[in-house]
Short mmCIF file of C-alpha atoms and ligand atoms in Angstrom, two decimals:
data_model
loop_
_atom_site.label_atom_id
_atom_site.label_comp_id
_atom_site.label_asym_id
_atom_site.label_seq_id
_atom_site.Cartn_x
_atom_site.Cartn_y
_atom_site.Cartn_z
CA UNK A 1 0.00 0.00 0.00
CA UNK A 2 3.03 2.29 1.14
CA UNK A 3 4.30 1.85 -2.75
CA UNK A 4 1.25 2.61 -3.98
CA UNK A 5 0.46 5.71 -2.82
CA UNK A 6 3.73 6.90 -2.87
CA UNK A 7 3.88 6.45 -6.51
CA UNK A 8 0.75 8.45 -7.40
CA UNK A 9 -0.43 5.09 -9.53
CA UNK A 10 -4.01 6.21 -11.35
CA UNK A 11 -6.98 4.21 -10.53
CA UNK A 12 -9.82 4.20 -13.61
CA UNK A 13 -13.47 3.42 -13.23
CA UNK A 14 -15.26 2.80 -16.08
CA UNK A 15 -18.87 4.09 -15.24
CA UNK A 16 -20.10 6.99 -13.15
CA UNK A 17 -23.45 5.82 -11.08
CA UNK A 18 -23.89 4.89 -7.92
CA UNK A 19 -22.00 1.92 -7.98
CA UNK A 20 -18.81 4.05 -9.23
CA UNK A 21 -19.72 6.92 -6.49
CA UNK A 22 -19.24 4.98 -4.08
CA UNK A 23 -15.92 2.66 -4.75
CA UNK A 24 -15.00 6.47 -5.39
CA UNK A 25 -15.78 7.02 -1.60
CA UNK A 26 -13.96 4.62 -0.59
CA UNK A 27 -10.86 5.39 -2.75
CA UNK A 28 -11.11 8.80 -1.40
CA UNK A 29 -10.39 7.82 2.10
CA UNK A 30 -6.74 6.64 0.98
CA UNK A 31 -6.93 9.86 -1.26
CA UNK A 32 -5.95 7.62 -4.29
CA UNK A 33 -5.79 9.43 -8.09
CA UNK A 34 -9.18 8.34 -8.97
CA UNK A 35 -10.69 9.24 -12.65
CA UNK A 36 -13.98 7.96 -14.36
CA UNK A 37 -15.12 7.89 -17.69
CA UNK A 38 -19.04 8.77 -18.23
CA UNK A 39 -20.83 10.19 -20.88
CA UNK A 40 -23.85 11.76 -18.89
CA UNK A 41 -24.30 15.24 -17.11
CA UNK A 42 -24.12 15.27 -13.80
CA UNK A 43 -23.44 11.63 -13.05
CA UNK A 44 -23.68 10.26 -9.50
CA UNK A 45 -20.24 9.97 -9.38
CA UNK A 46 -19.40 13.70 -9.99
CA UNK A 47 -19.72 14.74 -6.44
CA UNK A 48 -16.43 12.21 -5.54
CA UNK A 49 -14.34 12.40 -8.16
CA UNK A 50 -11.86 14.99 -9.19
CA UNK A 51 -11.72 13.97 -12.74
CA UNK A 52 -14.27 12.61 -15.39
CA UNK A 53 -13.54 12.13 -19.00
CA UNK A 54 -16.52 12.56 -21.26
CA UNK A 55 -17.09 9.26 -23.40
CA UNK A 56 -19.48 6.06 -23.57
CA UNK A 57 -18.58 3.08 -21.21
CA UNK A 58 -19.37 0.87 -24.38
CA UNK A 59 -17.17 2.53 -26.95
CA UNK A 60 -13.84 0.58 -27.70
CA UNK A 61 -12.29 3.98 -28.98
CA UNK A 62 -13.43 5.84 -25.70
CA UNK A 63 -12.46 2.94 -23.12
CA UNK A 64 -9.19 2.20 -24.58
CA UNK A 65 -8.13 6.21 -24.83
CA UNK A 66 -9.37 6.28 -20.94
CA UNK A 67 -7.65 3.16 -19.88
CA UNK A 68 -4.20 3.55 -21.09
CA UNK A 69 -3.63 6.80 -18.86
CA UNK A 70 -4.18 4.66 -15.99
CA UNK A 71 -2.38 2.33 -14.10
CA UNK A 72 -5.36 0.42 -12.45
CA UNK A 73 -8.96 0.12 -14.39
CA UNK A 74 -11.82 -1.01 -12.78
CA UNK A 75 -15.75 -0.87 -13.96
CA UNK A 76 -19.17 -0.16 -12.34
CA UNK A 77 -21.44 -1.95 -14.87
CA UNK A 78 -21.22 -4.87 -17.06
CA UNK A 79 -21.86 -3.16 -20.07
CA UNK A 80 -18.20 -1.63 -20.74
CA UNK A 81 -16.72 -2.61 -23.75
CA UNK A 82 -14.74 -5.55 -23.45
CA UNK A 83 -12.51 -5.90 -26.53
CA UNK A 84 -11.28 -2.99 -25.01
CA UNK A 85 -10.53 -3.82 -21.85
CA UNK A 86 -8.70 -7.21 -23.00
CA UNK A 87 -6.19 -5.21 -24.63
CA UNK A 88 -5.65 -2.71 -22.13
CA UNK A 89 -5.03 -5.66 -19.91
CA UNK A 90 -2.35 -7.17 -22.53
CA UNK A 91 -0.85 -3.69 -22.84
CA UNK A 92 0.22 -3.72 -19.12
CA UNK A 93 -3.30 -2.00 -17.03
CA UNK A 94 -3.79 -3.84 -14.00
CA UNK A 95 -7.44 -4.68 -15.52
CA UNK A 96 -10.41 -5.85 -13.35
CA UNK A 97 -12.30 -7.55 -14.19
CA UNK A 98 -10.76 -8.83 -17.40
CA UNK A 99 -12.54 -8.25 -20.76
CA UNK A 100 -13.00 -11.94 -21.38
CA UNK A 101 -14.89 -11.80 -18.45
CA UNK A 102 -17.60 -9.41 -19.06
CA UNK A 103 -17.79 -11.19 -22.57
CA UNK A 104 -19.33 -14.00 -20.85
CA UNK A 105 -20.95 -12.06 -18.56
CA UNK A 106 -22.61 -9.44 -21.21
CA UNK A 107 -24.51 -12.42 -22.70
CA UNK A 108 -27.03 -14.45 -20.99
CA UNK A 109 -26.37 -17.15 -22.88
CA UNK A 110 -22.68 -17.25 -22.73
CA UNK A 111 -23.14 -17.03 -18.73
CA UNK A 112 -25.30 -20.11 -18.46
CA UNK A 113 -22.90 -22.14 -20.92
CA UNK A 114 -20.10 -21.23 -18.91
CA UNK A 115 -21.53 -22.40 -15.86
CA UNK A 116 -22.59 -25.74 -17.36
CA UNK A 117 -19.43 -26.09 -18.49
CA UNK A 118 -17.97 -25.50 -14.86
CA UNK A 119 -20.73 -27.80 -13.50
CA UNK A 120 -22.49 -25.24 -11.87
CA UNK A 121 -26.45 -25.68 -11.18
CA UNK A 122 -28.12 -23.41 -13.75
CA UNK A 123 -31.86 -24.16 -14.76
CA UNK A 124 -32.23 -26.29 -17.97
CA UNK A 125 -31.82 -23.95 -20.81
CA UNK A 126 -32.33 -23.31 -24.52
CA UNK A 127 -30.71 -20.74 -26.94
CA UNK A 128 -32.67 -19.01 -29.86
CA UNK A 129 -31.17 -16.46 -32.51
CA UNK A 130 -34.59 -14.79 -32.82
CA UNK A 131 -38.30 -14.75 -31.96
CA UNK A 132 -39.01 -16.31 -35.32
CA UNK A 133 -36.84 -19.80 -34.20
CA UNK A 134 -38.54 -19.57 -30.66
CA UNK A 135 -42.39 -18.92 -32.06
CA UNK A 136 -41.36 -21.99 -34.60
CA UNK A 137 -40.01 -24.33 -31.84
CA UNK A 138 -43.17 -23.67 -29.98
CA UNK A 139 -45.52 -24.14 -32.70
CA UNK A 140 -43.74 -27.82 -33.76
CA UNK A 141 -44.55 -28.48 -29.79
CA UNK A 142 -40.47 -28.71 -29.12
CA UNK A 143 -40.72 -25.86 -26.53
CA UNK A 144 -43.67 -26.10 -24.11
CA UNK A 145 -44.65 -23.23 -21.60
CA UNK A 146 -44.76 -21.72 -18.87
CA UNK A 147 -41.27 -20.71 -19.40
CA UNK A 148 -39.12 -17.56 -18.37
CA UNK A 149 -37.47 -15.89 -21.76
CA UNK A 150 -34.99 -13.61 -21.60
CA UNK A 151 -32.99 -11.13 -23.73
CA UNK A 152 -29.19 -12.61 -23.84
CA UNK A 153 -27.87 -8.92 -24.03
CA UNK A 154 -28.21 -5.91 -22.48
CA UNK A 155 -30.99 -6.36 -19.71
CA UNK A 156 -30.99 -4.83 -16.40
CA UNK A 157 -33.69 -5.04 -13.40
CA UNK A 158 -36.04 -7.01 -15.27
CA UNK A 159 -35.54 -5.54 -18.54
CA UNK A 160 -35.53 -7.82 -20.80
CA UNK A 161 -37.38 -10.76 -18.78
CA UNK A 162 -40.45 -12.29 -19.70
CA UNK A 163 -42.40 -14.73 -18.34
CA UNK A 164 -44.75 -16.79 -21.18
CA UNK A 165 -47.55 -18.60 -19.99
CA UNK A 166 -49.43 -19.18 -22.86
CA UNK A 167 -48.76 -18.37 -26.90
CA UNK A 168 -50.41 -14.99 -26.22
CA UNK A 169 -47.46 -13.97 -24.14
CA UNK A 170 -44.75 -14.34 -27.17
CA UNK A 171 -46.39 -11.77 -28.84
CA UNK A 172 -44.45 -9.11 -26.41
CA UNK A 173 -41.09 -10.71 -26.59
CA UNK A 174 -38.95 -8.51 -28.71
CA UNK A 175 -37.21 -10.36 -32.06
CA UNK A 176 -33.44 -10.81 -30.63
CA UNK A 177 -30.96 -13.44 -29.55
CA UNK A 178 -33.80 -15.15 -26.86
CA UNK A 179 -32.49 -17.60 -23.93
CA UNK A 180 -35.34 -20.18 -22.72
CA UNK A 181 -35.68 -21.20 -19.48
CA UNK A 182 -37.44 -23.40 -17.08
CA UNK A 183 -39.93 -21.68 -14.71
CA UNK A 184 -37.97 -22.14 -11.26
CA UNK A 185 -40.83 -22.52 -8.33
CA UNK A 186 -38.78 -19.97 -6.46
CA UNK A 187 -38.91 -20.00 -2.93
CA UNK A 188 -36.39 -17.32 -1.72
CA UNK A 189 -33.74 -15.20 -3.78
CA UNK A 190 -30.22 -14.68 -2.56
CA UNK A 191 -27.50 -12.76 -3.22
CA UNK A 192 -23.29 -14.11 -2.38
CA UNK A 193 -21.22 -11.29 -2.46
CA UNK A 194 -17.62 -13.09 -2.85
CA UNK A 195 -13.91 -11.56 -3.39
CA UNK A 196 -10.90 -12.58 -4.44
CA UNK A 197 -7.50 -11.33 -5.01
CA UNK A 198 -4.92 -10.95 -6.99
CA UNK A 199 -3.11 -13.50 -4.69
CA UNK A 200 -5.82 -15.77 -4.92
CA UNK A 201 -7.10 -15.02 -1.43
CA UNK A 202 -11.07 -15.45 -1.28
CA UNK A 203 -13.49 -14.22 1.56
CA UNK A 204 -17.59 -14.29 1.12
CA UNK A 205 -19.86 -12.03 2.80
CA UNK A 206 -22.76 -13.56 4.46
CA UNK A 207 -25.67 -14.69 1.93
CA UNK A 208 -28.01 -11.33 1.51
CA UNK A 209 -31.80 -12.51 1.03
CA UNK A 210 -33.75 -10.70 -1.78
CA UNK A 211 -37.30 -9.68 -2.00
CA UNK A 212 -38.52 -8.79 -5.40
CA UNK A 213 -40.79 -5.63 -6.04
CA UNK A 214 -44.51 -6.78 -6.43
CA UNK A 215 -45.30 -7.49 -10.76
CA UNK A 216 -41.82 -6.38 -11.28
CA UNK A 217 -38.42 -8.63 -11.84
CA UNK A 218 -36.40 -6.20 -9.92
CA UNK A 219 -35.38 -5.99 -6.18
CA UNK A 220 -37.60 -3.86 -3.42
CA UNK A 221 -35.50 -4.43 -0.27
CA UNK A 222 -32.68 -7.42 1.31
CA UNK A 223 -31.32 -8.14 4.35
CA UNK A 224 -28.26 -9.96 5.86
CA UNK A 225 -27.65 -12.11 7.48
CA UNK A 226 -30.34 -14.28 7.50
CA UNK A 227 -31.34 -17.45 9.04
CA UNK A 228 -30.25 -20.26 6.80
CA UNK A 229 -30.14 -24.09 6.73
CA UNK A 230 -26.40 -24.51 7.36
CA UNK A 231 -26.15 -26.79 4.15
CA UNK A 232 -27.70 -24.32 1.63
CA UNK A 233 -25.33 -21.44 3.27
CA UNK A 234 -22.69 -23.59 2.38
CA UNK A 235 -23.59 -25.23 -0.71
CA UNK A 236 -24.17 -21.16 -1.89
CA UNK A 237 -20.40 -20.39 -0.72
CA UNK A 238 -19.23 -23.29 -2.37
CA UNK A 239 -20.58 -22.43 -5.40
CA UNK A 240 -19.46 -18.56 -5.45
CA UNK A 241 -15.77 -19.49 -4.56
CA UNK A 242 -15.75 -22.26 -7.40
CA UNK A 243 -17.17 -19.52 -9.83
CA UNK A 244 -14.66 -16.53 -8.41
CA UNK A 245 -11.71 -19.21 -9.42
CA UNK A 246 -13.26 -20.83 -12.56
CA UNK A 247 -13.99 -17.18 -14.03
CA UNK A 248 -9.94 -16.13 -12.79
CA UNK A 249 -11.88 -13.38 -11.78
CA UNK A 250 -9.85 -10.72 -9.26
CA UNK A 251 -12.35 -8.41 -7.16
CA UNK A 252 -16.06 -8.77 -6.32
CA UNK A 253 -18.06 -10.77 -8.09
CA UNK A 254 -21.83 -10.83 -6.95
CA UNK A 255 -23.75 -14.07 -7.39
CA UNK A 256 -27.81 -13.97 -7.32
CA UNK A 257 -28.72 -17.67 -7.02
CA UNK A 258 -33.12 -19.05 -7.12
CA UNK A 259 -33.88 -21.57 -3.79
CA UNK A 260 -36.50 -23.73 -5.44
CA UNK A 261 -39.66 -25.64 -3.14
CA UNK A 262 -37.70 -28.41 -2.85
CA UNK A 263 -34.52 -26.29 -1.62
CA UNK A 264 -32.89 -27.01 -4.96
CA UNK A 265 -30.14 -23.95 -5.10
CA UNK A 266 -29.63 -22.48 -8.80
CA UNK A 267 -27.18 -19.64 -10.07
CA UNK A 268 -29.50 -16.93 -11.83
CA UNK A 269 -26.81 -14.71 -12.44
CA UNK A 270 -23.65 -12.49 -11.91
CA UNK A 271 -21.70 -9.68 -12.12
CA UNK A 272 -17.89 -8.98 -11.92
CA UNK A 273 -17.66 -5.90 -9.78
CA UNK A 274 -19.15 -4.49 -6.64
CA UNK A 275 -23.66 -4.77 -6.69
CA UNK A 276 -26.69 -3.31 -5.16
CA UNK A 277 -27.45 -6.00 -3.75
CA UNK A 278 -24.30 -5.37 -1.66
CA UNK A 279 -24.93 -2.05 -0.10
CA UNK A 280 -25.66 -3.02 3.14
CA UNK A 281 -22.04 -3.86 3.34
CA UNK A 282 -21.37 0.17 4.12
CA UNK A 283 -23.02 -0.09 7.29
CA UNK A 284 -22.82 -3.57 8.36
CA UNK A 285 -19.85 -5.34 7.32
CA UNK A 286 -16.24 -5.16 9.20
CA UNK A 287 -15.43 -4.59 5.36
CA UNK A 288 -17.08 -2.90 2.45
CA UNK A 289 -17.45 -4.44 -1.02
CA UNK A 290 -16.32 -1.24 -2.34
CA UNK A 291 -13.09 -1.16 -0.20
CA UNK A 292 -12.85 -5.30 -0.61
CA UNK A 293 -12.89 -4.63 -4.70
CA UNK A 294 -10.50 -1.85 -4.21
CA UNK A 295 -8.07 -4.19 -2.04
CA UNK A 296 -8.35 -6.92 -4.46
CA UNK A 297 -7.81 -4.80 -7.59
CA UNK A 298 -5.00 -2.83 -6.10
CA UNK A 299 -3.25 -5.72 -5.22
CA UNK A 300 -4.00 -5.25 -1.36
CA UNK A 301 -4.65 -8.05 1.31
CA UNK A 302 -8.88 -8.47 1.78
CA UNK A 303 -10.30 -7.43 4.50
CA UNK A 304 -12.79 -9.66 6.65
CA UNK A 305 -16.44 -9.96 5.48
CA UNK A 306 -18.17 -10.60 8.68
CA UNK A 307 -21.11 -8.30 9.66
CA UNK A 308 -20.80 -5.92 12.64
CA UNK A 309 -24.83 -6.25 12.75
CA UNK A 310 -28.04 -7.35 11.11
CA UNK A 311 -28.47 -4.64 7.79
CA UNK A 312 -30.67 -4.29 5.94
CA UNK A 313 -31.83 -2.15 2.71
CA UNK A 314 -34.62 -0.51 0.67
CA UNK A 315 -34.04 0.69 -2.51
CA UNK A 316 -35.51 4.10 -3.40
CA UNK A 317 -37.46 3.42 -6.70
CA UNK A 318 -38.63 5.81 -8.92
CA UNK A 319 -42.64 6.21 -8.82
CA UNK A 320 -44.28 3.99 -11.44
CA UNK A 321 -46.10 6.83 -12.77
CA UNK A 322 -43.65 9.36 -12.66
CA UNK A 323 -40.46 10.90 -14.94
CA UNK A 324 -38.66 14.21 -14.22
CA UNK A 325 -37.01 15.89 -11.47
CA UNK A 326 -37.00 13.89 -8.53
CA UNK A 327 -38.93 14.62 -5.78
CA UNK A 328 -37.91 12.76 -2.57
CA UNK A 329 -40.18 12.14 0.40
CA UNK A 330 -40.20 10.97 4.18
CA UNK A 331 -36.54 10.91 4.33
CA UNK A 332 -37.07 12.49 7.70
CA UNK A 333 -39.34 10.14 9.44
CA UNK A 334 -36.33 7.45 8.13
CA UNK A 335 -33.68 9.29 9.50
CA UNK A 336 -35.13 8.86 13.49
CA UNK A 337 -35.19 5.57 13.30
CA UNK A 338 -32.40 4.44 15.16
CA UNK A 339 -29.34 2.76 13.08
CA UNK A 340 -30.70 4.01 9.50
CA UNK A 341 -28.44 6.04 6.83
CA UNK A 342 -29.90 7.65 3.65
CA UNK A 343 -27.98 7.25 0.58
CA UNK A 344 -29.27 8.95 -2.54
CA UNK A 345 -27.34 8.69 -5.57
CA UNK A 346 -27.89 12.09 -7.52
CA UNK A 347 -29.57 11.44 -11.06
CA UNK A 348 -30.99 14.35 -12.14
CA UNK A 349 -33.85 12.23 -13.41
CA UNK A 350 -36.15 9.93 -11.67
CA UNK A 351 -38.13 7.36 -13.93
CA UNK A 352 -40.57 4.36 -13.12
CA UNK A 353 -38.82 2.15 -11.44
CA UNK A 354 -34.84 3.78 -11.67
CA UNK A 355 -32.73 3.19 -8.62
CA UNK A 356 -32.92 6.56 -6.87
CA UNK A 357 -30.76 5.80 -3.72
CA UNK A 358 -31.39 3.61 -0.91
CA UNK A 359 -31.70 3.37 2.93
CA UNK A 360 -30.13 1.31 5.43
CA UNK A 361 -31.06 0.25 8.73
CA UNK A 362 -28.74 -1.49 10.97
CA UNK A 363 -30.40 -3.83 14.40
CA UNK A 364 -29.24 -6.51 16.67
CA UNK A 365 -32.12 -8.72 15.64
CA UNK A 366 -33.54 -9.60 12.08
CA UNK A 367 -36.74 -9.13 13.22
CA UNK A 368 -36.08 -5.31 14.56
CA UNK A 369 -34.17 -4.39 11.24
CA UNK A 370 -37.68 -6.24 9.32
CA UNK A 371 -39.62 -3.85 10.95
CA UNK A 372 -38.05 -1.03 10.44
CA UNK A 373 -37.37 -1.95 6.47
CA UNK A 374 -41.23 -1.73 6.67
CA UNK A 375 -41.84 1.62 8.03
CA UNK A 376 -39.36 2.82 5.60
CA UNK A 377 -41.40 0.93 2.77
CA UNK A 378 -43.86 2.85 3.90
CA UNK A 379 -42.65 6.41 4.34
CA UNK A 380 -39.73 6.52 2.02
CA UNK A 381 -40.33 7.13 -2.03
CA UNK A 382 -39.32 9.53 -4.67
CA UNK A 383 -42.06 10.69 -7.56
CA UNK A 384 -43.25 14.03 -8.55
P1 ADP B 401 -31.97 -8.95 -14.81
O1 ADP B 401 -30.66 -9.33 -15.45
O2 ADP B 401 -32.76 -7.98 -15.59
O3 ADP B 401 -31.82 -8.58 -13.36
P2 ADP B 401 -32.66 -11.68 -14.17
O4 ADP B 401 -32.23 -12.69 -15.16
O5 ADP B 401 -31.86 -11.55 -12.91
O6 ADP B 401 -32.86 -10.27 -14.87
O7 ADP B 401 -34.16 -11.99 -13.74
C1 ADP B 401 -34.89 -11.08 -12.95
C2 ADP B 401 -35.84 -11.85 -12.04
O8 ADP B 401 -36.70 -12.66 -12.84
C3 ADP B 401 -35.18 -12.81 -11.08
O9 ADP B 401 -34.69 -12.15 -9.93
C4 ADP B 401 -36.36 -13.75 -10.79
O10 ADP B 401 -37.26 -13.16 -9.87
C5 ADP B 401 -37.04 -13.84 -12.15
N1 ADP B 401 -36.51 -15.00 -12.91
C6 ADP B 401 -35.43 -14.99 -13.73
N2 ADP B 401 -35.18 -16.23 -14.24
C7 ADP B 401 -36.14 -17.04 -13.74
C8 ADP B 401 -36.43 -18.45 -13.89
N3 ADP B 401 -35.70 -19.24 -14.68
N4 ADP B 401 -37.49 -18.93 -13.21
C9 ADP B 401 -38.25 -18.13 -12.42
N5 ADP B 401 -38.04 -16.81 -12.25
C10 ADP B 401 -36.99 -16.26 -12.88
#
């Protein structure tokens, strides 16, 4: 660490929202050379960092002109140009995650070969170049429904995800590269926030429960830890670690995973750097993700995941009938209730459903921190 900062290296992140805001934070407290590259006014992350180059996140040209000033690259978002960052990485960036990884993880499809491959559990699956080849497989009775379709690129809290009951329903699925898959009976959702560094050391924060928003594939609130049959906690673990390694991935890598009824555990998804759904890790946790990725990527021993208390967090979602200049309301009657922190991200825009910010609240019991998630379900929302 001493080298480090006495060299002035230059740390990169590729995305300004709040996921780059606040690794910013955190880089800010060891006053490290921090720039980002974003292409919006205003972004979340202008409020932390000194510098920000204009360009898009998914622009080899703009990525690769960004990247070789620094010495260190890092990304908020799994949409940044890869090709990119796999030559920056052969050019001599310390570059994390690597480009071949968010190829894989960019593309649905890709993702849930790669996990066969690895003989991780992944509902059964099918691949389609377009609607056309689905419709047709349906029609000649070789797909049946129900079944969950998805978009294999560029989806994002539930964007993208369709559930098709009957024929009716593939009428709305949009004509793209479509991945098929069985209806889980979901019982629970997690999320296993794992690490690992460049020395191959590994630590895993506790598994985060997630509760979905009502008629919406995207997340309302989670908390952590929660009670757990000891053998699904560690079959979950298990399962991160052996992804972390089998992807060579260095940094955080968050893993959303389906319990079925018959507590049958399933890898939906994940993403190479820190997530949402790892927030509560600010508060909570002896160790942030933010400064855990930071460690890892910078080459730095990881610090320990355990939690310093029961957290637990409700996103701020835009109003479902609302876009424009956000309004935010009941922040107050939030902030008296004891062990809760307000964290609102700074888009100049609210729309249905956009991640606004979120709250934390921090107990000694899960039931205390439930109760409090749902006053602040109550009181807490941003709209006109
Ligand atoms: P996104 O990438 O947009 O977040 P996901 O692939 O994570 O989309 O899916 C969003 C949500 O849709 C999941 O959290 C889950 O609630 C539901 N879902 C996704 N795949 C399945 C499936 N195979 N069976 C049942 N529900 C699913």
């Amino acid at each position: 660490m001493d080298k480090l900062l006495n060299s002035g290296s230059k740390l990169g992140i590729v995305g300004g929202g709040q996921l780059g805001k606040m690794l910013a934070i955190d880089a800010s407290r060891w006053q490290l050379d921090v720039s980002c590259l974003e292409n919006s006014n205003n972004p979340p992350i202008q409020s932390v960092c000194g510098e920000i180059k204009p360009g898009s996140i998914t622009s080899y040209e703009d990525v690769l002109e960004f990247g070789r000033k620094m010495d260190y690259l890092t990304v908020e978002s799994d949409s940044v140009n890869a090709k990119a960052l796999t030559e920056l990485e052969a050019s001599g960036v310390k570059t994390f995650p690597r480009g071949q990884t968010l190829e894989i993880i960019q593309d649905k499809y890709l993702q849930r070969k790669f996990c066969a491959k690895n003989d991780l559990p992944i509902p059964e699956f099918h691949h389609f170049s377009n609607k056309e080849s689905l419709v047709s497989s349906y029609t000649e009775k070789a797909l049946q429904l129900p079944k969950i379709i998805k978009t294999c690129k560029a989806g994002y809290d539930g964007k993208g995800v369709f559930l098709a009951a009957s024929e009716k329903d593939l009428e709305d699925i949009p004509d793209t590269e479509l991945l098929v898959e069985e209806l889980v009976s979901i019982k629970k959702e997690f999320s296993v926030i794992v690490v690992r560094s460049s020395v191959g050391e590994i630590a895993c924060y506790p598994a985060i429960e997630l509760f979905m928003r009502e008629n919406a594939y995207l997340v309302d609130y989670f908390v952590s830890p929660v009670e757990l049959e000891e053998k699904i906690r560690e079959e979950m673990e298990e399962i991160a670690k052996k992804l972390v390694v089998s992807l060579k991935h260095v940094g955080v890598l968050a893993i959303e995973f389906f319990l079925d009824s018959n507590d049958k555990v399933f890898i939906n998804e994940c993403s190479p750097r820190p997530h949402n759904s790892g927030h509560h890790t600010i508060e909570g946790s002896l160790t942030s993700q933010y400064e855990q990725h930071l460690r890892a990527v910078l080459g730095l021993p990881l610090g320990k995941c355990e939690m310093k208390s029961v957290a637990g967090v409700v996103n701020l979602l835009g109003d479902e009938n609302y876009s424009g200049k956000p309004n935010f309301r009941g922040l107050e009657e939030c902030l008296k209730l004891a062990g809760t922190n307000v964290h609102i991200y700074g888009k100049n825009e609210t729309r249905p459903l956009r991640k606004m910010g979120h709250i934390t609240t921090v107990g000694e019991e899960l039931t205390e921190v439930l109760e409090k998630i749902k006053i602040i379900r109550k009181e807490a929302g941003v709209g006109k």
